[in-house]
mmCIF file of C-alpha atoms in Angstrom:
data_model
loop_
_atom_site.group_PDB
_atom_site.id
_atom_site.type_symbol
_atom_site.label_atom_id
_atom_site.label_comp_id
_atom_site.label_asym_id
_atom_site.label_seq_id
_atom_site.Cartn_x
_atom_site.Cartn_y
_atom_site.Cartn_z
ATOM 1 C CA MET A 1 40.324 -61.608 -29.543
ATOM 2 C CA LYS A 2 36.618 -61.371 -29.270
ATOM 3 C CA ARG A 3 36.233 -63.162 -25.982
ATOM 4 C CA PHE A 4 38.952 -60.987 -24.721
ATOM 5 C CA ALA A 5 37.350 -57.779 -25.681
ATOM 6 C CA ILE A 6 34.142 -59.281 -23.714
ATOM 7 C CA VAL A 7 35.863 -59.967 -20.788
ATOM 8 C CA LEU A 8 37.631 -56.417 -20.815
ATOM 9 C CA LEU A 9 34.180 -54.906 -21.036
ATOM 10 C CA LEU A 10 32.840 -57.078 -17.843
ATOM 11 C CA VAL A 11 35.941 -56.315 -16.025
ATOM 12 C CA ALA A 12 35.556 -52.250 -16.679
ATOM 13 C CA GLY A 13 31.985 -52.834 -15.860
ATOM 14 C CA PHE A 14 32.441 -54.491 -12.698
ATOM 15 C CA ILE A 15 35.090 -51.732 -11.513
ATOM 16 C CA PHE A 16 32.426 -48.900 -12.706
ATOM 17 C CA VAL A 17 29.660 -50.799 -10.425
ATOM 18 C CA ALA A 18 32.021 -51.299 -7.659
ATOM 19 C CA GLN A 19 33.015 -47.417 -7.622
ATOM 20 C CA ALA A 20 29.371 -46.522 -7.843
ATOM 21 C CA GLY A 21 28.836 -48.641 -4.741
ATOM 22 C CA PHE A 22 31.043 -46.915 -2.751
ATOM 23 C CA SER A 23 29.399 -43.341 -3.603
ATOM 24 C CA THR A 24 27.122 -42.310 -0.228
ATOM 25 C CA THR A 25 25.163 -39.622 0.612
ATOM 26 C CA TYR A 26 25.666 -38.450 4.041
ATOM 27 C CA ILE A 27 23.535 -35.804 6.261
ATOM 28 C CA LEU A 28 25.836 -34.226 8.685
ATOM 29 C CA HIS A 29 23.932 -32.177 11.815
ATOM 30 C CA LEU A 30 25.788 -29.588 13.268
ATOM 31 C CA ASN A 31 24.403 -28.262 16.518
ATOM 32 C CA GLY A 32 24.645 -24.736 18.085
ATOM 33 C CA MET A 33 26.471 -23.002 20.823
ATOM 34 C CA CYS A 34 27.477 -24.691 23.780
ATOM 35 C CA SER A 35 27.010 -28.236 22.452
ATOM 36 C CA THR A 36 28.763 -31.289 21.878
ATOM 37 C CA LYS A 37 26.612 -33.023 19.571
ATOM 38 C CA TRP A 38 23.300 -33.216 17.849
ATOM 39 C CA VAL A 39 21.124 -35.565 19.853
ATOM 40 C CA ASP A 40 21.747 -33.829 23.267
ATOM 41 C CA SER A 41 17.802 -33.901 24.284
ATOM 42 C CA SER A 42 14.683 -36.241 24.028
ATOM 43 C CA SER A 43 13.287 -33.651 21.736
ATOM 44 C CA SER A 44 15.939 -33.913 18.888
ATOM 45 C CA ARG A 45 16.861 -36.657 16.413
ATOM 46 C CA LEU A 46 18.760 -37.108 13.401
ATOM 47 C CA ALA A 47 17.190 -36.640 9.853
ATOM 48 C CA ASN A 48 15.681 -40.090 8.693
ATOM 49 C CA LYS A 49 16.035 -39.880 4.849
ATOM 50 C CA SER A 50 15.690 -43.228 2.813
ATOM 51 C CA GLY A 51 19.146 -43.976 1.125
ATOM 52 C CA TYR A 52 20.980 -41.328 2.859
ATOM 53 C CA VAL A 53 23.210 -41.714 6.235
ATOM 54 C CA SER A 54 22.774 -39.434 9.030
ATOM 55 C CA ILE A 55 25.474 -38.268 10.897
ATOM 56 C CA ASP A 56 25.690 -36.646 14.684
ATOM 57 C CA CYS A 57 28.739 -34.523 14.315
ATOM 58 C CA GLN A 58 30.622 -34.683 17.797
ATOM 59 C CA VAL A 59 31.984 -30.828 17.571
ATOM 60 C CA ASP A 60 33.028 -29.061 20.782
ATOM 61 C CA ASN A 61 31.080 -25.825 20.457
ATOM 62 C CA ARG A 62 32.291 -24.160 24.059
ATOM 63 C CA THR A 63 35.261 -22.495 23.305
ATOM 64 C CA SER A 64 35.532 -20.736 19.548
ATOM 65 C CA ILE A 65 34.270 -20.490 16.328
ATOM 66 C CA SER A 66 37.601 -21.167 14.643
ATOM 67 C CA TYR A 67 38.070 -24.324 17.307
ATOM 68 C CA SER A 68 34.701 -25.605 16.460
ATOM 69 C CA ALA A 69 35.241 -24.898 12.490
ATOM 70 C CA SER A 70 38.542 -26.881 12.471
ATOM 71 C CA GLN A 71 37.103 -29.716 14.496
ATOM 72 C CA PHE A 72 34.355 -29.927 11.927
ATOM 73 C CA LYS A 73 36.108 -29.527 9.061
ATOM 74 C CA SER A 74 39.007 -32.354 10.026
ATOM 75 C CA ASN A 75 36.656 -34.570 11.405
ATOM 76 C CA TYR A 76 33.688 -34.547 9.001
ATOM 77 C CA LEU A 77 33.874 -32.724 6.107
ATOM 78 C CA ASP A 78 37.252 -33.962 4.802
ATOM 79 C CA VAL A 79 36.102 -37.716 5.733
ATOM 80 C CA TYR A 80 32.402 -37.750 4.335
ATOM 81 C CA CYS A 81 32.223 -35.119 2.002
ATOM 82 C CA LYS A 82 34.947 -36.070 -0.782
ATOM 83 C CA GLY A 83 35.682 -38.261 -3.493
ATOM 84 C CA SER A 84 32.357 -39.719 -4.772
ATOM 85 C CA ASN A 85 30.452 -38.984 -1.644
ATOM 86 C CA TRP A 86 27.830 -36.091 -1.547
ATOM 87 C CA CYS A 87 26.669 -33.944 1.774
ATOM 88 C CA TYR A 88 23.926 -32.240 3.042
ATOM 89 C CA ILE A 89 24.302 -30.036 6.007
ATOM 90 C CA VAL A 90 21.954 -29.371 8.584
ATOM 91 C CA ASN A 91 23.045 -26.719 11.107
ATOM 92 C CA TYR A 92 21.537 -24.710 14.026
ATOM 93 C CA SER A 93 22.053 -21.699 15.491
ATOM 94 C CA ALA A 94 25.829 -21.056 15.737
ATOM 95 C CA GLY A 95 26.147 -24.150 13.788
ATOM 96 C CA ASP A 96 25.439 -21.625 10.751
ATOM 97 C CA VAL A 97 28.317 -19.144 11.809
ATOM 98 C CA ILE A 98 30.451 -22.224 11.824
ATOM 99 C CA MET A 99 29.760 -23.339 8.398
ATOM 100 C CA GLY A 100 30.053 -19.865 7.217
ATOM 101 C CA TYR A 101 33.471 -19.524 8.614
ATOM 102 C CA ILE A 102 34.551 -22.444 6.995
ATOM 103 C CA ASN A 103 33.458 -21.437 3.623
ATOM 104 C CA ALA A 104 34.520 -18.299 3.465
ATOM 105 C CA ASN A 105 38.158 -19.445 4.933
ATOM 106 C CA TYR A 106 39.033 -22.680 2.788
ATOM 107 C CA ASP A 107 38.440 -22.657 -0.819
ATOM 108 C CA PRO A 108 35.955 -25.486 -2.394
ATOM 109 C CA GLN A 109 36.995 -28.838 -1.560
ATOM 110 C CA TRP A 110 34.206 -30.566 -0.470
ATOM 111 C CA ASN A 111 31.106 -31.997 -2.433
ATOM 112 C CA ILE A 112 27.945 -30.503 -0.372
ATOM 113 C CA ALA A 113 24.891 -30.327 -2.234
ATOM 114 C CA TYR A 114 23.109 -27.667 0.045
ATOM 115 C CA VAL A 115 22.977 -26.006 3.919
ATOM 116 C CA TYR A 116 20.170 -25.976 5.741
ATOM 117 C CA THR A 117 20.596 -23.424 8.430
ATOM 118 C CA THR A 118 17.751 -22.964 11.344
ATOM 119 C CA ALA A 119 17.561 -19.939 13.540
ATOM 120 C CA GLY A 120 20.875 -19.086 11.969
ATOM 121 C CA ALA A 121 23.326 -17.017 14.328
ATOM 122 C CA GLY A 122 25.467 -15.895 11.327
ATOM 123 C CA GLY A 123 24.246 -11.921 11.911
ATOM 124 C CA GLY A 124 24.997 -12.406 15.329
ATOM 125 C CA SER A 125 22.926 -11.717 18.488
ATOM 126 C CA GLU A 126 22.578 -8.528 20.720
ATOM 127 C CA ILE A 127 22.235 -10.654 23.635
ATOM 128 C CA ALA A 128 25.766 -11.183 23.289
ATOM 129 C CA TRP A 129 26.281 -7.597 24.322
ATOM 130 C CA LYS A 130 27.161 -5.744 27.564
ATOM 131 C CA ASN A 131 28.693 -9.273 29.208
ATOM 132 C CA ILE A 132 25.306 -10.797 29.064
ATOM 133 C CA SER A 133 27.144 -13.534 27.666
ATOM 134 C CA SER A 134 28.677 -14.219 30.728
ATOM 135 C CA LEU A 135 25.268 -15.694 31.918
ATOM 136 C CA PHE A 136 25.690 -18.255 29.156
ATOM 137 C CA THR A 137 27.483 -21.527 29.944
ATOM 138 C CA CYS A 138 30.353 -21.360 27.814
ATOM 139 C CA GLN A 139 32.906 -19.085 26.165
ATOM 140 C CA LEU A 140 31.592 -19.509 22.446
ATOM 141 C CA ALA A 141 29.148 -16.943 23.336
ATOM 142 C CA ASN A 142 31.524 -14.034 23.298
ATOM 143 C CA ASN A 143 31.848 -14.827 19.781
ATOM 144 C CA LEU A 144 28.385 -13.890 18.780
ATOM 145 C CA GLY A 145 28.062 -10.792 19.365
ATOM 146 C CA VAL A 146 26.252 -8.707 15.997
ATOM 147 C CA SER A 147 29.336 -6.832 15.158
ATOM 148 C CA THR A 148 32.002 -9.801 15.973
ATOM 149 C CA VAL A 149 30.152 -12.427 13.889
ATOM 150 C CA ARG A 150 29.399 -9.879 10.992
ATOM 151 C CA ASN A 151 32.956 -8.711 10.919
ATOM 152 C CA MET A 152 34.672 -12.654 11.659
ATOM 153 C CA TYR A 153 34.430 -13.491 7.927
ATOM 154 C CA ASN A 154 33.034 -12.810 4.267
ATOM 155 C CA HIS A 155 29.282 -14.058 4.511
ATOM 156 C CA ASN A 156 28.968 -13.481 0.519
ATOM 157 C CA ASP A 157 31.515 -15.932 0.341
ATOM 158 C CA THR A 158 29.902 -19.574 0.403
ATOM 159 C CA ASN A 159 31.663 -21.387 -2.164
ATOM 160 C CA GLY A 160 28.949 -21.129 -4.580
ATOM 161 C CA ILE A 161 26.989 -23.625 -2.276
ATOM 162 C CA THR A 162 23.172 -22.477 -1.716
ATOM 163 C CA ILE A 163 22.360 -21.996 1.858
ATOM 164 C CA TYR A 164 18.775 -22.092 3.086
ATOM 165 C CA HIS A 165 17.250 -20.660 6.118
ATOM 166 C CA ILE A 166 14.173 -20.475 8.204
ATOM 167 C CA GLY A 167 13.565 -18.666 11.729
ATOM 168 C CA GLY A 168 11.299 -18.221 14.451
ATOM 169 C CA TYR A 169 9.301 -15.851 15.920
ATOM 170 C CA LYS A 170 8.274 -16.681 19.165
ATOM 171 C CA GLY A 171 9.962 -14.598 21.362
ATOM 172 C CA ILE A 172 10.863 -14.257 25.137
ATOM 173 C CA LEU A 173 9.793 -11.195 27.152
ATOM 174 C CA VAL A 174 13.383 -10.123 28.648
ATOM 175 C CA SER A 175 15.496 -11.068 25.581
ATOM 176 C CA SER A 176 13.053 -9.586 23.174
ATOM 177 C CA ALA A 177 13.104 -6.332 24.743
ATOM 178 C CA ILE A 178 16.819 -6.247 23.405
ATOM 179 C CA LEU A 179 16.643 -7.884 20.160
ATOM 180 C CA PRO A 180 15.173 -5.587 17.345
ATOM 181 C CA GLY A 181 12.199 -6.655 15.066
ATOM 182 C CA GLU A 182 10.870 -10.224 15.238
ATOM 183 C CA ASP A 183 13.038 -12.945 17.035
ATOM 184 C CA ASP A 184 13.241 -16.268 18.539
ATOM 185 C CA GLY A 185 14.374 -15.098 21.951
ATOM 186 C CA ALA A 186 18.071 -15.908 21.051
ATOM 187 C CA VAL A 187 18.606 -14.220 17.589
ATOM 188 C CA ALA A 188 16.328 -11.489 15.654
ATOM 189 C CA TYR A 189 15.341 -11.617 12.036
ATOM 190 C CA HIS A 190 18.307 -9.938 10.652
ATOM 191 C CA SER A 191 20.139 -12.766 11.752
ATOM 192 C CA SER A 192 18.150 -15.913 11.133
ATOM 193 C CA GLY A 193 17.306 -14.117 7.709
ATOM 194 C CA ALA A 194 20.767 -13.792 6.510
ATOM 195 C CA CYS A 195 20.238 -10.284 6.348
ATOM 196 C CA VAL A 196 22.890 -7.922 4.732
ATOM 197 C CA ASN A 197 22.073 -5.218 7.288
ATOM 198 C CA SER A 198 21.399 -5.649 11.033
ATOM 199 C CA GLY A 199 18.414 -4.147 11.920
ATOM 200 C CA SER A 200 14.362 -4.381 12.733
ATOM 201 C CA TYR A 201 12.656 -6.863 10.489
ATOM 202 C CA ASN A 202 9.515 -8.496 10.971
ATOM 203 C CA ASN A 203 9.388 -10.448 7.650
ATOM 204 C CA LEU A 204 12.356 -13.010 6.670
ATOM 205 C CA CYS A 205 12.206 -11.672 3.056
ATOM 206 C CA ASN A 206 12.291 -7.976 3.678
ATOM 207 C CA CYS A 207 15.871 -7.247 3.474
ATOM 208 C CA THR A 208 18.864 -7.794 1.379
ATOM 209 C CA HIS A 209 20.564 -10.836 1.785
ATOM 210 C CA TRP A 210 23.869 -12.180 1.505
ATOM 211 C CA THR A 211 24.917 -13.822 -1.824
ATOM 212 C CA ASN A 212 23.433 -17.474 -2.020
ATOM 213 C CA HIS A 213 21.541 -16.963 1.176
ATOM 214 C CA VAL A 214 17.844 -18.122 0.551
ATOM 215 C CA ILE A 215 14.640 -18.068 2.652
ATOM 216 C CA ALA A 216 13.118 -21.341 2.589
ATOM 217 C CA TYR A 217 9.292 -22.535 2.863
ATOM 218 C CA THR A 218 7.830 -19.022 4.171
ATOM 219 C CA CYS A 219 8.908 -15.245 4.883
ATOM 220 C CA THR A 220 6.771 -14.772 7.921
ATOM 221 C CA GLY A 221 8.677 -17.534 10.025
ATOM 222 C CA TYR A 222 7.306 -19.876 12.642
ATOM 223 C CA TYR A 223 5.799 -19.266 15.894
ATOM 224 C CA LEU A 224 8.544 -21.250 17.787
ATOM 225 C CA ASP A 225 11.177 -20.172 19.900
ATOM 226 C CA HIS A 226 15.029 -20.691 19.690
ATOM 227 C CA PHE A 227 14.980 -24.304 21.215
ATOM 228 C CA GLY A 228 11.752 -24.955 19.528
ATOM 229 C CA MET A 229 13.345 -24.179 15.892
ATOM 230 C CA LYS A 230 16.159 -26.826 16.226
ATOM 231 C CA MET A 231 14.313 -29.782 14.629
ATOM 232 C CA LYS A 232 11.900 -27.526 12.248
ATOM 233 C CA PHE A 233 14.170 -27.811 9.073
ATOM 234 C CA ILE A 234 14.357 -31.565 9.277
ATOM 235 C CA TYR A 235 10.374 -31.718 9.801
ATOM 236 C CA GLN A 236 9.662 -29.501 6.838
ATOM 237 C CA LEU A 237 12.137 -31.470 4.574
ATOM 238 C CA GLY A 238 10.452 -34.662 5.890
ATOM 239 C CA TRP A 239 13.463 -35.995 6.931
#
């Protein structure tokens, strides 16, 4: 009888270890407008964190936010972030809108530890206004106007997940004339800083933020333009 009990304990322990062995932590990388993957230039790379598996999410961000959200949900969140697995989401620019749209429109069903957003477009951009978006190379630009994005979904509904934000302030002469306050040439601080109200801000912390949206590292931001910001969160995390 004692031998039988020992065998049962050994079997139970083996099953527990086997199950634990299948638990994986993933870092999902979600790029911005007009992209189809994260690593799209020589200046971008995946996060490198010991013990974590980095995934370059192949999402078509050229058509609409809803289409991109459907792809990211079905092909990545549903595949990598359920069961015993956990995910960290690193997103950039319009990736902020895609992740926000998913959180607001689907019930909590994924194991997401944190979301790290760089130069987020969650508050919209003034340069997607008066047909300026036609200058870009994809239709998704039409989804990123300030009023369009801010009315697209409930930004306060993050499914309880903390969204960390960083932003840049190296503006570009032409676009900075349109964007209010500090900006990175594509989005102003009211967007990259997850501010409830659009407007002119020179500090990422000097506004009321949406629920569970938090400014990371510095309130003043980084002297980088929109393209230069892409990898900044990964560098700050030491990944």
